[in-house]
PDB file of C-alpha atoms in Angstrom:
ATOM      1  CA  MET S  72      -7.667 -14.721  41.574  1.00 54.00           C
ATOM      2  CA  LYS S  73      -5.041 -11.962  40.368  1.00 65.00           C
ATOM      3  CA  TYR S  74      -6.117  -9.577  38.662  1.00 62.00           C
ATOM      4  CA  PRO S  75      -4.890 -10.367  34.973  1.00 63.00           C
ATOM      5  CA  THR S  76      -6.533 -13.408  34.966  1.00 73.00           C
ATOM      6  CA  LEU S  77      -9.528 -12.067  35.694  1.00 78.00           C
ATOM      7  CA  ASN S  78      -9.260 -10.297  32.491  1.00 77.00           C
ATOM      8  CA  LEU S  79      -8.241 -13.282  30.663  1.00 78.00           C
ATOM      9  CA  ILE S  80     -11.332 -15.532  31.876  1.00 82.00           C
ATOM     10  CA  SER S  81     -13.551 -12.922  30.700  1.00 86.00           C
ATOM     11  CA  GLY S  82     -12.094 -13.043  27.102  1.00 85.00           C
ATOM     12  CA  ALA S  83     -11.954 -15.783  26.851  1.00 86.00           C
ATOM     13  CA  PHE S  84     -16.093 -15.663  27.231  1.00 90.00           C
ATOM     14  CA  LEU S  85     -15.572 -12.875  24.758  1.00 90.00           C
ATOM     15  CA  ILE S  86     -13.960 -14.988  21.474  1.00 89.00           C
ATOM     16  CA  GLY S  87     -16.973 -17.406  22.906  1.00 89.00           C
ATOM     17  CA  ALA S  88     -19.884 -15.647  21.861  1.00 89.00           C
ATOM     18  CA  ILE S  89     -17.544 -13.986  18.884  1.00 90.00           C
ATOM     19  CA  LEU S  90     -17.487 -18.365  17.424  1.00 89.00           C
ATOM     20  CA  ILE S  91     -21.382 -18.276  17.886  1.00 88.00           C
ATOM     21  CA  ALA S  92     -21.988 -15.249  16.312  1.00 87.00           C
ATOM     22  CA  ASP S  93     -23.642 -16.049  12.976  1.00 84.00           C
ATOM     23  CA  SER S  94     -25.042 -11.768  11.796  1.00 87.00           C
ATOM     24  CA  LEU S  95     -23.474  -9.425  10.458  1.00 89.00           C
ATOM     25  CA  THR S  96     -25.131  -7.267  11.939  1.00 90.00           C
ATOM     26  CA  LEU S  97     -24.477  -8.760  15.353  1.00 90.00           C
ATOM     27  CA  MET S  98     -20.587  -9.221  14.757  1.00 93.00           C
ATOM     28  CA  PHE S  99     -20.953  -5.493  14.050  1.00 93.00           C
ATOM     29  CA  CYS S 100     -21.599  -4.155  17.563  1.00 92.00           C
ATOM     30  CA  ILE S 101     -19.796  -7.076  18.947  1.00 93.00           C
ATOM     31  CA  THR S 102     -17.343  -5.657  17.458  1.00 94.00           C
ATOM     32  CA  ILE S 103     -17.490  -2.645  18.515  1.00 94.00           C
ATOM     33  CA  TYR S 104     -18.008  -3.403  21.937  1.00 93.00           C
ATOM     34  CA  LEU S 105     -14.639  -5.560  22.016  1.00 92.00           C
ATOM     35  CA  ILE S 106     -13.161  -2.149  20.418  1.00 92.00           C
ATOM     36  CA  ILE S 107     -14.781  -0.294  23.319  1.00 92.00           C
ATOM     37  CA  LEU S 108     -12.952  -3.118  25.560  1.00 90.00           C
ATOM     38  CA  ALA S 109      -9.463  -2.297  24.175  1.00 88.00           C
ATOM     39  CA  VAL S 110      -9.405   0.932  24.669  1.00 89.00           C
ATOM     40  CA  SER S 111     -11.050   0.727  27.848  1.00 88.00           C
ATOM     41  CA  SER S 112      -8.126  -1.216  28.885  1.00 82.00           C
ATOM     42  CA  GLY S 113      -4.886   0.804  27.654  1.00 80.00           C
ATOM     43  CA  ARG S 114      -5.140   0.149  24.305  1.00 80.00           C
ATOM     44  CA  LYS S 115      -5.286   2.156  21.117  1.00 80.00           C
ATOM     45  CA  PHE S 116      -7.430   2.350  18.141  1.00 85.00           C
ATOM     46  CA  ARG S 117      -6.483   3.304  14.557  1.00 83.00           C
ATOM     47  CA  ILE S 118      -9.462   3.190  12.458  1.00 88.00           C
ATOM     48  CA  LEU S 119      -6.811   2.923   9.086  1.00 88.00           C
ATOM     49  CA  PRO S 120      -5.466  -0.394   9.250  1.00 84.00           C
ATOM     50  CA  ASN S 121      -9.183  -1.907  10.102  1.00 90.00           C
ATOM     51  CA  LEU S 122     -10.830   0.069   7.519  1.00 92.00           C
ATOM     52  CA  ILE S 123      -8.343  -1.372   5.468  1.00 90.00           C
ATOM     53  CA  LEU S 124      -8.812  -5.039   6.912  1.00 90.00           C
ATOM     54  CA  LEU S 125     -12.397  -4.594   6.192  1.00 91.00           C
ATOM     55  CA  ILE S 126     -12.094  -3.145   2.449  1.00 92.00           C
ATOM     56  CA  THR S 127      -9.506  -5.954   2.026  1.00 92.00           C
ATOM     57  CA  ILE S 128     -11.084  -8.795   2.359  1.00 92.00           C
ATOM     58  CA  SER S 129     -14.490  -7.965   1.487  1.00 90.00           C
ATOM     59  CA  PHE S 130     -14.128  -7.567  -1.770  1.00 88.00           C
ATOM     60  CA  ALA S 131     -10.804 -10.366  -1.925  1.00 89.00           C
ATOM     61  CA  HIS S 132     -14.664 -12.374  -1.254  1.00 88.00           C
ATOM     62  CA  THR S 133     -16.094 -11.023  -4.007  1.00 86.00           C
ATOM     63  CA  LEU S 134     -14.135 -13.487  -6.453  1.00 86.00           C
ATOM     64  CA  GLN S 135     -16.691 -16.440  -5.605  1.00 85.00           C
ATOM     65  CA  PRO S 136     -20.181 -14.406  -6.453  1.00 84.00           C
ATOM     66  CA  ASN S 137     -22.561 -15.105  -4.589  1.00 84.00           C
ATOM     67  CA  GLY S 138     -25.764 -13.382  -4.283  1.00 82.00           C
ATOM     68  CA  LEU S 139     -27.683  -9.989  -5.453  1.00 87.00           C
ATOM     69  CA  VAL S 140     -25.574  -8.540  -7.989  1.00 86.00           C
ATOM     70  CA  LEU S 141     -25.429  -5.011  -6.801  1.00 85.00           C
ATOM     71  CA  PHE S 142     -23.056  -3.688 -10.502  1.00 82.00           C
ATOM     72  CA  MET S 143     -20.759  -5.292 -12.965  1.00 85.00           C
ATOM     73  CA  ILE S 144     -16.685  -4.588 -13.024  1.00 83.00           C
ATOM     74  CA  GLY S 145     -16.574  -5.227 -16.470  1.00 82.00           C
ATOM     75  CA  ASN S 146     -17.821  -8.940 -16.862  1.00 84.00           C
ATOM     76  CA  PHE S 147     -17.346  -9.514 -13.170  1.00 85.00           C
ATOM     77  CA  PRO S 148     -20.453  -9.266 -10.559  1.00 87.00           C
ATOM     78  CA  ILE S 149     -19.619  -7.654  -7.518  1.00 86.00           C
ATOM     79  CA  THR S 150     -22.444 -10.013  -5.298  1.00 90.00           C
ATOM     80  CA  LEU S 151     -23.897  -8.603  -2.127  1.00 89.00           C
ATOM     81  CA  GLY S 152     -23.761 -12.140  -0.381  1.00 89.00           C
ATOM     82  CA  ALA S 153     -19.927 -12.118  -1.183  1.00 90.00           C
ATOM     83  CA  LEU S 154     -19.666  -8.680   0.320  1.00 91.00           C
ATOM     84  CA  MET S 155     -21.605  -9.889   3.739  1.00 91.00           C
ATOM     85  CA  ILE S 156     -19.486 -12.833   3.953  1.00 91.00           C
ATOM     86  CA  GLY S 157     -16.074 -10.943   3.339  1.00 92.00           C
ATOM     87  CA  ALA S 158     -17.068  -8.592   5.492  1.00 92.00           C
ATOM     88  CA  LYS S 159     -18.743 -10.672   8.648  1.00 93.00           C
ATOM     89  CA  LYS S 160     -15.038 -12.290   8.103  1.00 92.00           C
ATOM     90  CA  ALA S 161     -13.106  -9.363   8.472  1.00 93.00           C
ATOM     91  CA  LEU S 162     -15.212  -8.050  11.464  1.00 94.00           C
ATOM     92  CA  LEU S 163     -13.663 -11.374  13.109  1.00 93.00           C
ATOM     93  CA  LEU S 164     -10.407 -10.782  12.845  1.00 92.00           C
ATOM     94  CA  ILE S 165     -10.810  -8.063  13.960  1.00 92.00           C
ATOM     95  CA  SER S 166     -12.576  -8.943  16.439  1.00 93.00           C
ATOM     96  CA  PHE S 167     -10.133 -10.952  17.770  1.00 90.00           C
ATOM     97  CA  ILE S 168      -7.650  -8.520  17.486  1.00 86.00           C
ATOM     98  CA  TYR S 169      -9.296  -6.281  19.808  1.00 89.00           C
ATOM     99  CA  ALA S 170     -10.329  -9.382  22.492  1.00 88.00           C
ATOM    100  CA  SER S 171      -6.418 -10.146  22.878  1.00 82.00           C
ATOM    101  CA  HIS S 172      -5.569  -6.660  22.872  1.00 82.00           C
ATOM    102  CA  TYR S 173      -8.291  -6.786  26.450  1.00 84.00           C
ATOM    103  CA  MET S 174      -7.003  -9.734  27.840  1.00 79.00           C
ATOM    104  CA  MET S 175      -3.577  -9.028  27.473  1.00 73.00           C
ATOM    105  CA  SER S 176      -3.515  -4.955  28.878  1.00 68.00           C
ATOM    106  CA  SER S 177      -2.176  -6.699  32.212  1.00 63.00           C
ATOM    107  CA  ARG S 178      -0.698  -9.153  31.237  1.00 63.00           C
ATOM    108  CA  PRO S 179      -1.530 -12.329  32.498  1.00 59.00           C
ATOM    109  CA  HIS S 180       0.024 -15.363  33.065  1.00 59.00           C
ATOM    110  CA  ILE S 181      -1.152 -18.534  32.586  1.00 59.00           C
ATOM    111  CA  PRO S 182       0.227 -21.778  34.991  1.00 59.00           C
ATOM    112  CA  GLY S 183       1.829 -24.273  33.881  1.00 64.00           C
ATOM    113  CA  LYS S 184       5.024 -25.752  30.340  1.00 69.00           C
ATOM    114  CA  LEU S 185       1.874 -24.837  28.073  1.00 65.00           C
ATOM    115  CA  GLY S 186       0.721 -21.592  29.942  1.00 62.00           C
ATOM    116  CA  ASN S 187       3.456 -20.385  29.800  1.00 66.00           C
ATOM    117  CA  LEU S 188       3.476 -20.736  25.463  1.00 69.00           C
ATOM    118  CA  LEU S 189       0.199 -19.323  25.284  1.00 66.00           C
ATOM    119  CA  THR S 190       1.037 -16.346  27.420  1.00 65.00           C
ATOM    120  CA  LEU S 191       3.922 -15.776  25.161  1.00 67.00           C
ATOM    121  CA  GLN S 192       2.453 -16.046  22.103  1.00 68.00           C
ATOM    122  CA  PHE S 193      -0.298 -13.775  23.190  1.00 65.00           C
ATOM    123  CA  TYR S 194       2.373 -11.141  24.588  1.00 66.00           C
ATOM    124  CA  TYR S 195       4.231 -11.712  21.326  1.00 66.00           C
ATOM    125  CA  PHE S 196       0.693 -10.551  19.031  1.00 65.00           C
ATOM    126  CA  GLU S 197       0.278  -7.961  20.825  1.00 65.00           C
ATOM    127  CA  LYS S 198       3.434  -5.904  20.061  1.00 64.00           C
ATOM    128  CA  LEU S 199       4.046  -6.973  16.978  1.00 63.00           C
ATOM    129  CA  THR S 200       0.204  -5.562  16.554  1.00 63.00           C
ATOM    130  CA  THR S 201       1.142  -2.213  18.308  1.00 63.00           C
ATOM    131  CA  MET S 202       4.477  -1.679  17.541  1.00 62.00           C
ATOM    132  CA  TYR S 203       4.334  -1.524  13.749  1.00 57.00           C
ATOM    133  CA  ARG S 204       3.637   1.991  14.210  1.00 60.00           C
ATOM    134  CA  SER S 205       7.028   3.181  15.952  1.00 59.00           C
ATOM    135  CA  ILE S 206       9.216   1.354  12.911  1.00 58.00           C
ATOM    136  CA  GLU S 207      10.806   4.269  11.381  1.00 57.00           C
ATOM    137  CA  LYS S 208      11.932   2.498   8.003  1.00 57.00           C
ATOM    138  CA  LYS S 209       9.493   0.363   6.606  1.00 57.00           C
ATOM    139  CA  ARG S 210      10.215  -0.505   2.998  1.00 60.00           C
ATOM    140  CA  PRO S 211      11.543  -3.776   2.319  1.00 63.00           C
ATOM    141  CA  LEU S 212       9.107  -5.294   4.454  1.00 60.00           C
ATOM    142  CA  MET S 213      11.039  -7.641   5.351  1.00 66.00           C
ATOM    143  CA  GLY S 214      13.456  -5.762   6.648  1.00 66.00           C
ATOM    144  CA  ALA S 215      10.805  -4.351   8.090  1.00 65.00           C
ATOM    145  CA  ILE S 216       9.463  -7.599  10.247  1.00 64.00           C
ATOM    146  CA  ASP S 217      13.379  -8.207  11.146  1.00 68.00           C
ATOM    147  CA  GLN S 218      13.229  -5.136  12.653  1.00 68.00           C
ATOM    148  CA  LEU S 219      10.296  -5.172  14.282  1.00 64.00           C
ATOM    149  CA  LEU S 220      10.934  -8.433  16.085  1.00 66.00           C
ATOM    150  CA  ILE S 221      14.342  -7.686  17.071  1.00 69.00           C
ATOM    151  CA  SER S 222      12.499  -5.139  19.372  1.00 68.00           C
ATOM    152  CA  VAL S 223      10.118  -6.715  20.766  1.00 60.00           C
ATOM    153  CA  GLU S 224      13.064  -9.885  21.346  1.00 62.00           C
ATOM    154  CA  HIS S 225      14.615  -6.931  23.329  1.00 61.00           C
ATOM    155  CA  ILE S 226      11.748  -5.619  25.280  1.00 56.00           C
ATOM    156  CA  SER S 227      11.387  -9.596  26.236  1.00 55.00           C
ATOM    157  CA  LEU S 228      14.631  -9.954  27.153  1.00 48.00           C
ATOM    158  CA  SER S 229      15.276  -6.693  29.364  1.00 51.00           C
ATOM    159  CA  ASN S 230      11.736  -7.528  30.941  1.00 53.00           C
ATOM    160  CA  GLU S 231      12.344 -11.036  32.143  1.00 48.00           C
ATOM    161  CA  GLY S 232      13.110 -12.332  35.211  1.00 46.00           C
ATOM    162  CA  GLU S 233      11.653  -8.929  37.297  1.00 46.00           C
ATOM    163  CA  GLU S 234       8.230  -9.013  38.249  1.00 46.00           C
ATOM    164  CA  LYS S 235       5.420  -6.870  37.699  1.00 49.00           C
ATOM    165  CA  GLU S 236       3.687  -6.222  40.941  1.00 51.00           C
ATOM    166  CA  GLU S 237      -0.471  -7.537  40.506  1.00 55.00           C
ATOM    167  CA  ARG S 238      -2.410  -5.659  42.332  1.00 57.00           C
ATOM    168  CA  GLY S 239      -5.754  -8.692  43.441  1.00 66.00           C
ATOM    169  CA  ILE S 240      -9.378  -7.616  42.301  1.00 74.00           C
ATOM    170  CA  THR S 241     -12.577  -6.636  44.407  1.00 80.00           C
ATOM    171  CA  ARG S 242     -15.742  -6.738  44.263  1.00 83.00           C
ATOM    172  CA  LYS S 243     -16.662  -4.207  41.902  1.00 85.00           C
ATOM    173  CA  ASP S 244     -13.717  -5.911  39.004  1.00 82.00           C
ATOM    174  CA  ILE S 245     -16.033  -8.921  38.642  1.00 86.00           C
ATOM    175  CA  MET S 246     -18.421  -6.725  39.358  1.00 90.00           C
ATOM    176  CA  HIS S 247     -17.856  -5.076  35.865  1.00 88.00           C
ATOM    177  CA  ARG S 248     -16.148  -8.187  33.981  1.00 88.00           C
ATOM    178  CA  ILE S 249     -19.591 -10.145  34.849  1.00 90.00           C
ATOM    179  CA  PHE S 250     -21.893  -7.174  33.133  1.00 92.00           C
ATOM    180  CA  HIS S 251     -19.683  -6.875  30.330  1.00 92.00           C
ATOM    181  CA  VAL S 252     -20.057 -10.939  29.078  1.00 92.00           C
ATOM    182  CA  LEU S 253     -23.964 -10.286  30.092  1.00 93.00           C
ATOM    183  CA  PHE S 254     -23.809  -7.878  27.900  1.00 92.00           C
ATOM    184  CA  ILE S 255     -22.414  -9.622  24.585  1.00 92.00           C
ATOM    185  CA  TYR S 256     -24.222 -13.245  24.950  1.00 91.00           C
ATOM    186  CA  LEU S 257     -27.212 -10.660  25.663  1.00 91.00           C
ATOM    187  CA  LEU S 258     -26.557  -9.635  21.785  1.00 88.00           C
ATOM    188  CA  LEU S 259     -25.958 -13.264  21.110  1.00 89.00           C
ATOM    189  CA  PHE S 260     -29.220 -13.349  22.456  1.00 88.00           C
ATOM    190  CA  MET S 261     -31.405 -11.348  20.845  1.00 85.00           C
ATOM    191  CA  PHE S 262     -30.330 -12.348  17.497  1.00 84.00           C
ATOM    192  CA  ALA S 263     -31.458 -15.899  17.988  1.00 80.00           C
ATOM    193  CA  THR S 264     -33.994 -17.239  16.671  1.00 73.00           C
ATOM    194  CA  PRO S 265     -36.664 -17.413  19.094  1.00 70.00           C
ATOM    195  CA  MET S 266     -36.206 -13.834  19.710  1.00 71.00           C
ATOM    196  CA  LYS S 267     -37.042 -13.720  15.913  1.00 72.00           C
ATOM    197  CA  GLU S 268     -39.696 -15.147  15.309  1.00 72.00           C
ATOM    198  CA  ILE S 269     -41.170 -12.387  18.159  1.00 75.00           C
ATOM    199  CA  VAL S 270     -39.596  -9.386  17.195  1.00 73.00           C
ATOM    200  CA  PRO S 271     -39.464  -9.811  13.439  1.00 73.00           C
ATOM    201  CA  PHE S 272     -37.392  -6.273  12.733  1.00 72.00           C
ATOM    202  CA  ILE S 273     -34.348  -8.113  13.831  1.00 75.00           C
ATOM    203  CA  ALA S 274     -34.775 -10.914  11.826  1.00 72.00           C
ATOM    204  CA  LEU S 275     -34.259  -8.636   8.188  1.00 72.00           C
ATOM    205  CA  LEU S 276     -31.647  -7.278   9.935  1.00 75.00           C
ATOM    206  CA  PRO S 277     -28.239  -9.252   8.358  1.00 75.00           C
TER     207      PRO S 277
END
């Protein structure tokens, strides 16, 4: 097994945890941990795009009022439940983005035609989310997107046929990945219903 494949497998387990998480606090903890993993793998973290994503998705869900009314904007209520649902979905999206960054940090190669297609999808997604800042003219938006796609295509073509030497994995690599996966699933266990009955404080968290 090669090092990129190890990242891919451990990342798949982490995505499984993201899909299972049903608590806002739990999703926040998982998102922070995935950001740390992505940054430690060489990816950059910019707080402003993530903050904008969190705010816009959260307030978009206020169009469907739910739960306690926090305040009113004219005759329109801003409710706590709607904000929490929106925040959870925003954190879900952010966690997926950084999980994909972590998985693609060493650009794994999945065997087979379907595997090649998935590898390309992950690759283009990673490049599109990291190269937008390098585009000089961001207006008009469609022109910026075209320029971004052309830049990614040129990079892909220039890398085509080049074989990047992939190092093997060590026992330390395996233990690190196991620790990351176990830590995330330990968080899931801590927020499970049986633990909430044992530790009432956890049940009070959103």
